[in-house]
CSV table of C-alpha atoms and ligand atoms in Angstrom, one decimal:
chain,number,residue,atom,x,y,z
S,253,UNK,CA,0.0,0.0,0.0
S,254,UNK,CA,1.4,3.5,-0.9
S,255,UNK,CA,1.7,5.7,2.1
S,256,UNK,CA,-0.2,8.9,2.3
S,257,UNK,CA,1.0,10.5,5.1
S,258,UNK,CA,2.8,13.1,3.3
S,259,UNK,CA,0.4,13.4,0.2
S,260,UNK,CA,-0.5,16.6,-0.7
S,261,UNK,CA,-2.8,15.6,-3.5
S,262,UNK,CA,-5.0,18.5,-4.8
S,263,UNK,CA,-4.3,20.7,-2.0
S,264,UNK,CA,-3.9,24.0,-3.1
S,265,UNK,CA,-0.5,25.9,-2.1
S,266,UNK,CA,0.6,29.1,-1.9
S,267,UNK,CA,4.5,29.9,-1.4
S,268,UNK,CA,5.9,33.6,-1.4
S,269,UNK,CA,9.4,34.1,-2.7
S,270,UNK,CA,9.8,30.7,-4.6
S,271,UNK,CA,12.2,31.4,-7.5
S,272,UNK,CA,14.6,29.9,-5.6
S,273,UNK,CA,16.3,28.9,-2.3
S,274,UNK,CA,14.0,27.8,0.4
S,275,UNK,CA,10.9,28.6,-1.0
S,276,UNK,CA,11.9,26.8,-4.3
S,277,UNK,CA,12.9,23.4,-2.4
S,278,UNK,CA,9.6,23.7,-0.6
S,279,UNK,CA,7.0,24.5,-3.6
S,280,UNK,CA,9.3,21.5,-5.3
S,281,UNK,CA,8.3,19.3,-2.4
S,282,UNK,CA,4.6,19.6,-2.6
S,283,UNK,CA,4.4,19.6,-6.0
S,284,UNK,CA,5.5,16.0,-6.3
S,285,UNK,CA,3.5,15.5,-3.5
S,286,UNK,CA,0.6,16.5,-5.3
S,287,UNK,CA,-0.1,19.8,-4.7
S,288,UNK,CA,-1.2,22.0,-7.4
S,289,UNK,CA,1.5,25.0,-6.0
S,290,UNK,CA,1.8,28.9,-6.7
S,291,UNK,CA,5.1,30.2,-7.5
S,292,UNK,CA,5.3,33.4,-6.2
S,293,UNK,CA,8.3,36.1,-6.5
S,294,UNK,CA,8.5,39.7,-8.0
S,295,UNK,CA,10.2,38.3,-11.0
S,296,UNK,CA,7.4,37.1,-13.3
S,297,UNK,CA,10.1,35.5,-16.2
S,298,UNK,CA,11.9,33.5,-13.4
S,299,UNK,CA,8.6,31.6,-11.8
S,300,UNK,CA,7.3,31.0,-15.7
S,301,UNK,CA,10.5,29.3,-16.6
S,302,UNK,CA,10.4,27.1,-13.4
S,303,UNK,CA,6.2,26.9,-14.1
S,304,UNK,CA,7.6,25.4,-17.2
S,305,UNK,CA,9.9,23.1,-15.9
S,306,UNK,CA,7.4,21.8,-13.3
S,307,UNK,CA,5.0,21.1,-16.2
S,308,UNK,CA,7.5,19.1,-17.7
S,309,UNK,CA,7.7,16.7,-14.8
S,310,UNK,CA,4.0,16.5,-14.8
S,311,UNK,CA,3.8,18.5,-11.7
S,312,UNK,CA,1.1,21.3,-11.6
S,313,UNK,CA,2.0,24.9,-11.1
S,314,UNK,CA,1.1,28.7,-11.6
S,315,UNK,CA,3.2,31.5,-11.8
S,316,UNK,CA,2.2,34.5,-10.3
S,317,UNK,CA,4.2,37.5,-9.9
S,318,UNK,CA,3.8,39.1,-6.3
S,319,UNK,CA,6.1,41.4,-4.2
S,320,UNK,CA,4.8,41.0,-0.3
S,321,UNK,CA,6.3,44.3,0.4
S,322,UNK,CA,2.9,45.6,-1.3
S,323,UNK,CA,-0.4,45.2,0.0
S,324,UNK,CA,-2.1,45.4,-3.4
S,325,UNK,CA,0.0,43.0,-4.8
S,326,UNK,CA,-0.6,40.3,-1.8
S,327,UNK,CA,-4.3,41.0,-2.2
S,328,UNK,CA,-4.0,40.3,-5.9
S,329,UNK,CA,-2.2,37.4,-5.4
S,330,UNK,CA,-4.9,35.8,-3.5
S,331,UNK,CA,-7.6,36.8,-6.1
S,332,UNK,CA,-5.7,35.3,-8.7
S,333,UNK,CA,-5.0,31.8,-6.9
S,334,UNK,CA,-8.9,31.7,-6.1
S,335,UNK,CA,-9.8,32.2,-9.5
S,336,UNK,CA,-7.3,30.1,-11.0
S,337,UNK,CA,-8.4,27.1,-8.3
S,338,UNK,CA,-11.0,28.0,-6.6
S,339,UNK,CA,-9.9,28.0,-3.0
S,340,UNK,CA,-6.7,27.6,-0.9
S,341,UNK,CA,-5.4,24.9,1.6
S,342,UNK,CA,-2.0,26.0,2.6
S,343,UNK,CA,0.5,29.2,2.8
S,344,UNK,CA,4.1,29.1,3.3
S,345,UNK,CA,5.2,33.2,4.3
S,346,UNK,CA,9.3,32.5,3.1
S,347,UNK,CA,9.7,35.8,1.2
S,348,UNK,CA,12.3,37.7,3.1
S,349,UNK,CA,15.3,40.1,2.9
S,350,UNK,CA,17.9,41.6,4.6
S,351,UNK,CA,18.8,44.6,2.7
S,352,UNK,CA,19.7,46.7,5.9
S,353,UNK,CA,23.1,45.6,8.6
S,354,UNK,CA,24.8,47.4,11.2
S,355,UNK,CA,23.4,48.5,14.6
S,356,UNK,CA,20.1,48.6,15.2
S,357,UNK,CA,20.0,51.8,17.1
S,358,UNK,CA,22.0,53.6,13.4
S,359,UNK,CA,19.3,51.8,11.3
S,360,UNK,CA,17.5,54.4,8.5
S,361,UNK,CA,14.0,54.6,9.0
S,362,UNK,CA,13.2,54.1,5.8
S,363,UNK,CA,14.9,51.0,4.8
S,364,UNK,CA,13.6,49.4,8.2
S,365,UNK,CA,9.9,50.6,7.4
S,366,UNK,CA,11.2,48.6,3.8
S,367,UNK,CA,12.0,45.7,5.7
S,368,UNK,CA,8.9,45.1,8.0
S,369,UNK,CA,6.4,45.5,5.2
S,370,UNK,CA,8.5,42.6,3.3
S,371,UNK,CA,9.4,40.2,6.3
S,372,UNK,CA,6.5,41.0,8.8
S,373,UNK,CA,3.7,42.9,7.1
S,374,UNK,CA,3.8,40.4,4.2
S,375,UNK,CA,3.1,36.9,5.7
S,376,UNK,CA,0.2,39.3,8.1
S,377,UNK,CA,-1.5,40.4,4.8
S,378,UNK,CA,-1.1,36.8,3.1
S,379,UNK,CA,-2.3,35.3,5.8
S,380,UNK,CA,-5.3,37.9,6.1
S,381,UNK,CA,-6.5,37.8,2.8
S,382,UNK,CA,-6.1,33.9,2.3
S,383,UNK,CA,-7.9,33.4,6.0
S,384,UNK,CA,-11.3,32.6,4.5
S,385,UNK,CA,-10.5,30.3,1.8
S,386,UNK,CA,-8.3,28.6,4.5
S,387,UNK,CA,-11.0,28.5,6.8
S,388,UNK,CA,-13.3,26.7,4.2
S,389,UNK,CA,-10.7,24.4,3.5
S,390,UNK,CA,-11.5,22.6,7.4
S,391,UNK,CA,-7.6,21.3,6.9
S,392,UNK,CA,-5.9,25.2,6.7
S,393,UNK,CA,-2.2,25.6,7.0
S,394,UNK,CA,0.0,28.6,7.7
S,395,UNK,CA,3.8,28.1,7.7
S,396,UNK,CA,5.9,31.3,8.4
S,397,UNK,CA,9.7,30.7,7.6
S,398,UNK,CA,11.0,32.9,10.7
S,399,UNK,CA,15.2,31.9,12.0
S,400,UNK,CA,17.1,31.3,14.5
S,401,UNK,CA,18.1,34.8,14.4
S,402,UNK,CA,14.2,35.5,15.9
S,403,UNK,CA,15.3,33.3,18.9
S,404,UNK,CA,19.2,34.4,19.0
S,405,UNK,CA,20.5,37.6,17.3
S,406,UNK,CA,24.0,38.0,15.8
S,407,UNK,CA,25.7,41.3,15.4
S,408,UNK,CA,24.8,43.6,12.9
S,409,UNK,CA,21.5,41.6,11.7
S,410,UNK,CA,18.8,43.7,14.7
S,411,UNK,CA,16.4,44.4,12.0
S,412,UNK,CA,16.1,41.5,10.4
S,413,UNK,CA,16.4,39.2,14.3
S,414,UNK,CA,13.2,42.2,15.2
S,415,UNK,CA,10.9,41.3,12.5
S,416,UNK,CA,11.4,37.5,13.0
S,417,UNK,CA,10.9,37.7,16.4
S,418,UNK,CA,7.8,39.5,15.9
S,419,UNK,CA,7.0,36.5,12.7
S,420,UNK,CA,7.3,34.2,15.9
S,421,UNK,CA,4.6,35.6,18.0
S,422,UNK,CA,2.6,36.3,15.0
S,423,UNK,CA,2.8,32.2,14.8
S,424,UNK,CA,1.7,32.1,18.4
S,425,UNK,CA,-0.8,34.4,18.3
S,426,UNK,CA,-2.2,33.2,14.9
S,427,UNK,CA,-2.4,29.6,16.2
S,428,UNK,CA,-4.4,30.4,19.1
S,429,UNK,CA,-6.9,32.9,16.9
S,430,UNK,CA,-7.4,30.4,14.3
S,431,UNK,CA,-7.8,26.7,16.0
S,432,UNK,CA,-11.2,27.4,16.2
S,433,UNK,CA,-11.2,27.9,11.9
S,434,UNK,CA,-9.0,24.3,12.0
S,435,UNK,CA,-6.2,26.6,10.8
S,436,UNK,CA,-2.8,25.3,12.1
S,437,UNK,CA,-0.2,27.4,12.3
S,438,UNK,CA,3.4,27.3,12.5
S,439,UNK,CA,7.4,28.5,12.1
S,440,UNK,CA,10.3,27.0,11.1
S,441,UNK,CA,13.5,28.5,12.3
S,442,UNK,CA,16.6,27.7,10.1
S,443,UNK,CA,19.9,27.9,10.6
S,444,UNK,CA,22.4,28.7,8.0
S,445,UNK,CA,21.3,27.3,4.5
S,446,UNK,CA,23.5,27.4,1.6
S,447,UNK,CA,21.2,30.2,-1.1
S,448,UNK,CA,21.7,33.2,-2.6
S,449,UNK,CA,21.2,35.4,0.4
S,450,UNK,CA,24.1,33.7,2.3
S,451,UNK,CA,26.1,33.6,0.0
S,452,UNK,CA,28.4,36.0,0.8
S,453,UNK,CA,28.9,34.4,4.0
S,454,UNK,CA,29.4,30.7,2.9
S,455,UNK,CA,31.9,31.9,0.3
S,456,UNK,CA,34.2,33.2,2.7
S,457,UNK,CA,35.8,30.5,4.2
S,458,UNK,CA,36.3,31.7,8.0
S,459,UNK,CA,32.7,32.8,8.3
S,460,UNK,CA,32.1,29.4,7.2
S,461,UNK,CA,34.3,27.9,9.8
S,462,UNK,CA,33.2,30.0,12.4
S,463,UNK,CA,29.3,28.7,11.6
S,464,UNK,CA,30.4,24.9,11.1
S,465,UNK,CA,32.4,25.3,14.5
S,466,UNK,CA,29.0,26.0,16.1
S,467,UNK,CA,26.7,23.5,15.1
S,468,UNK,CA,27.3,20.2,16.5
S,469,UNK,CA,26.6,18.5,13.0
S,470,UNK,CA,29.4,19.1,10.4
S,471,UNK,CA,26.2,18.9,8.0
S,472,UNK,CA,26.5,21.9,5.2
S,473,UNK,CA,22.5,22.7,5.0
S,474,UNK,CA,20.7,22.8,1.6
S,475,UNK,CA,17.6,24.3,0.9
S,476,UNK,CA,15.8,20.6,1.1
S,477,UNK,CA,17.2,20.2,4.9
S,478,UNK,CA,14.0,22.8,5.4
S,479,UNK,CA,11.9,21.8,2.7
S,480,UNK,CA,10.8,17.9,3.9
S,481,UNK,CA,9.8,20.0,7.5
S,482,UNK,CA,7.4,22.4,5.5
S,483,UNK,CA,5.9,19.1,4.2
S,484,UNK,CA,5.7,17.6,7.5
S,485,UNK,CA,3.9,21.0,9.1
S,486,UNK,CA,1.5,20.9,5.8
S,487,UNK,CA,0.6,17.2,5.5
S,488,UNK,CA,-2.2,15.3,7.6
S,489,UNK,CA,0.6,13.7,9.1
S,490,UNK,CA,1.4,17.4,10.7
S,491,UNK,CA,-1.8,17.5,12.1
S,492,UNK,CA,-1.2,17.8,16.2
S,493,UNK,CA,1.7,20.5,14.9
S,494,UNK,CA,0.0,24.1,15.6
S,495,UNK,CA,2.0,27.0,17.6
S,496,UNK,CA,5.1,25.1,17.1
S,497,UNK,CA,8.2,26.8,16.2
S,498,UNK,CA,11.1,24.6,15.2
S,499,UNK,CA,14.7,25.0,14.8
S,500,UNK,CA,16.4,23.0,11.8
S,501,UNK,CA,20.2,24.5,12.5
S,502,UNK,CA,22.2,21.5,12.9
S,503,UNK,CA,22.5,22.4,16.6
S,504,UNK,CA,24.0,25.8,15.7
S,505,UNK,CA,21.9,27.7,18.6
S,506,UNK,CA,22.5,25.2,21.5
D,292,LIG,N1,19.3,31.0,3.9
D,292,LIG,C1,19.3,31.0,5.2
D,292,LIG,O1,20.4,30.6,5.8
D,292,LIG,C2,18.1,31.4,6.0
D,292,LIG,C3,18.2,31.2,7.4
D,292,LIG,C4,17.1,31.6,8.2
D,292,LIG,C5,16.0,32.1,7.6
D,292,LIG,N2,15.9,32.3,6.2
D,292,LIG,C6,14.7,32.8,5.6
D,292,LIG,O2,14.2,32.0,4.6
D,292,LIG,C7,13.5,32.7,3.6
D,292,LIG,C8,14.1,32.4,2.2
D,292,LIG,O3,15.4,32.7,2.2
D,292,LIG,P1,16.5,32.2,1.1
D,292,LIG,O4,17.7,32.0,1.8
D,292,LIG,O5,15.9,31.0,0.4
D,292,LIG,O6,16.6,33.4,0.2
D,292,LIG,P2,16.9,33.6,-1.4
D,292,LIG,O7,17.7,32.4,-1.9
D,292,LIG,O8,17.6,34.9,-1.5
D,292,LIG,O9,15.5,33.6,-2.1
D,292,LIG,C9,14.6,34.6,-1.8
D,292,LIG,C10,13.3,34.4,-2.6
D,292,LIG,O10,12.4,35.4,-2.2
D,292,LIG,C11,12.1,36.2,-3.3
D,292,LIG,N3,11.9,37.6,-2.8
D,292,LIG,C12,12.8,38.4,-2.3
D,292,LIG,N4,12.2,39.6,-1.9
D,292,LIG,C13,10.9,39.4,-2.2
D,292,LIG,C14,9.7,40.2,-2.1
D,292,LIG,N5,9.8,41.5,-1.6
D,292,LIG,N6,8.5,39.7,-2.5
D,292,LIG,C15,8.4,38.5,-3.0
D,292,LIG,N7,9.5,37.7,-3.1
D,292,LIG,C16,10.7,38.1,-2.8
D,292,LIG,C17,13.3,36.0,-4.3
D,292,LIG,O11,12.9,36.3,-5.6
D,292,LIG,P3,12.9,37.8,-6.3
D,292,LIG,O12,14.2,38.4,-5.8
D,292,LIG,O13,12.9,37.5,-7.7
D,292,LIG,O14,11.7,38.4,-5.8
D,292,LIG,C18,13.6,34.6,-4.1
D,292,LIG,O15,12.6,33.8,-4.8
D,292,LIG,C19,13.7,34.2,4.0
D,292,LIG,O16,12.6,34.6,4.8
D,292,LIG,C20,14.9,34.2,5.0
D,292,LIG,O17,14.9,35.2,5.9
D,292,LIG,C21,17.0,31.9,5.4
């Protein structure tokens, strides 16, 4: 007998920021587990050329162009995936940047307003505007892709460890509003994870050291290492998960 437990079939999925890294790993996950998925990023060319390739491998996708920094955009990006299918079972909030560094109390005002409305404000209007087609759904699932830098900040990153701190209560505060809708809601705290937006870091080879000398796995993360957890949180098999938030850093934070 083929085991369900991690079938996604026909569930309908939304994931922000999924031209590549993370987000990419994960919409490839439930896509062969079934899911008919969303690709979501600001670049409309890159999520067609990966809609493509997912077609190829029989896997059903649609490609729509969103930056989560805009609340129009966010709302339209709902509108679109309801048309398109009709309703919506599951959200994964990964978009995120980290376009501003150095101390907290120097940051410009600007680029932290720039900052919230991308890592917090976004995943609060997703999950807004998607809350009553996950509510009709009886099996709704929020996933926000927080890190461990929400539990533990480094130097230099105080805007970017404030807004996923705040993306962790939002989880908490969300799960407990929206048990009652069978909503479950969680966050998934990664560590380092070799993409694009640590690259600088993993190229240089003492930062690298220095983060392989903290976690008590020599294990050099990959995008998948977080992507077979987002299936887990959005699978049946998931289902006593809700308010959880859950560090995959190879031990880095202990
Ligand atoms: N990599 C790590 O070590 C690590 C650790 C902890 C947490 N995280 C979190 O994991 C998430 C994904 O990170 P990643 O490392 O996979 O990053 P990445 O490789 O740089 O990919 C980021 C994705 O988000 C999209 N994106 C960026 N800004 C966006 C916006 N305003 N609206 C919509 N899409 C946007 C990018 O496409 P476009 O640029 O084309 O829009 C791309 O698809 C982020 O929330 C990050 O904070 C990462």
């Amino acid at each position: 007998m083929k085991n369900t437990a991690f079938s996604l079939k026909n569930k309908v999925a939304i994931i922000t920021g999924s031209s590549k890294g993370i987000g990419e790993a994960i919409a490839r996950y439930y896509a062969e587990a079934g899911a008919k998925v969303i690709l979501s990023s600001r670049k409309q060319s890159d999520l067609d050329s990966l809609a493509a390739a997912y077609a190829e491998k029989g896997w059903e996708a649609t490609a729509i162009a969103c930056n989560t920094g805009k609340e129009e955009d966010v709302k339209q990006l709902v509108t679109q995936t309801v048309a398109k299918y009709g309703g919506i079972d599951i959200i994964v909030n990964n978009a995120g940047t980290n376009i501003l560094q150095g101390d907290l109390i120097e940051a410009d005002m600007g680029a932290f307003d720039k900052m919230m409305d991308i890592n917090l404000k976004g995943p609060l209007w997703l999950s807004k505007y998607a809350h009553p087609y996950l509510k009709k759904s009886g099996k709704g699932v929020i996933i926000h892709i927080s890190s461990i830098e929400g539990i533990m900040p480094s130097e230099g990153l105080g805007v970017y460890s404030l807004g996923k701190a705040a993306l962790i209560m939002m989880t908490k505060v969300m799960a407990k509003e929206m048990g009652k809708d069978h909503i479950r809601v969680n966050a998934i705290c990664p560590g380092y994870i070799q993409t694009k937006l640590t690259e600088s870091i993993m190229q240089d080879p003492e930062e690298k050291a220095k983060i392989m000398q903290k976690q008590t796995l020599a294990h050099e993360a990959k995008p998948e290492d977080i992507a077979g957890l987002a299936l887990l949180l959005a699978a049946d098999t998931g289902a006593f998960f809700s308010g959880s938030i859950i560090r995959a850093d190879g031990g880095f934070t202990l």
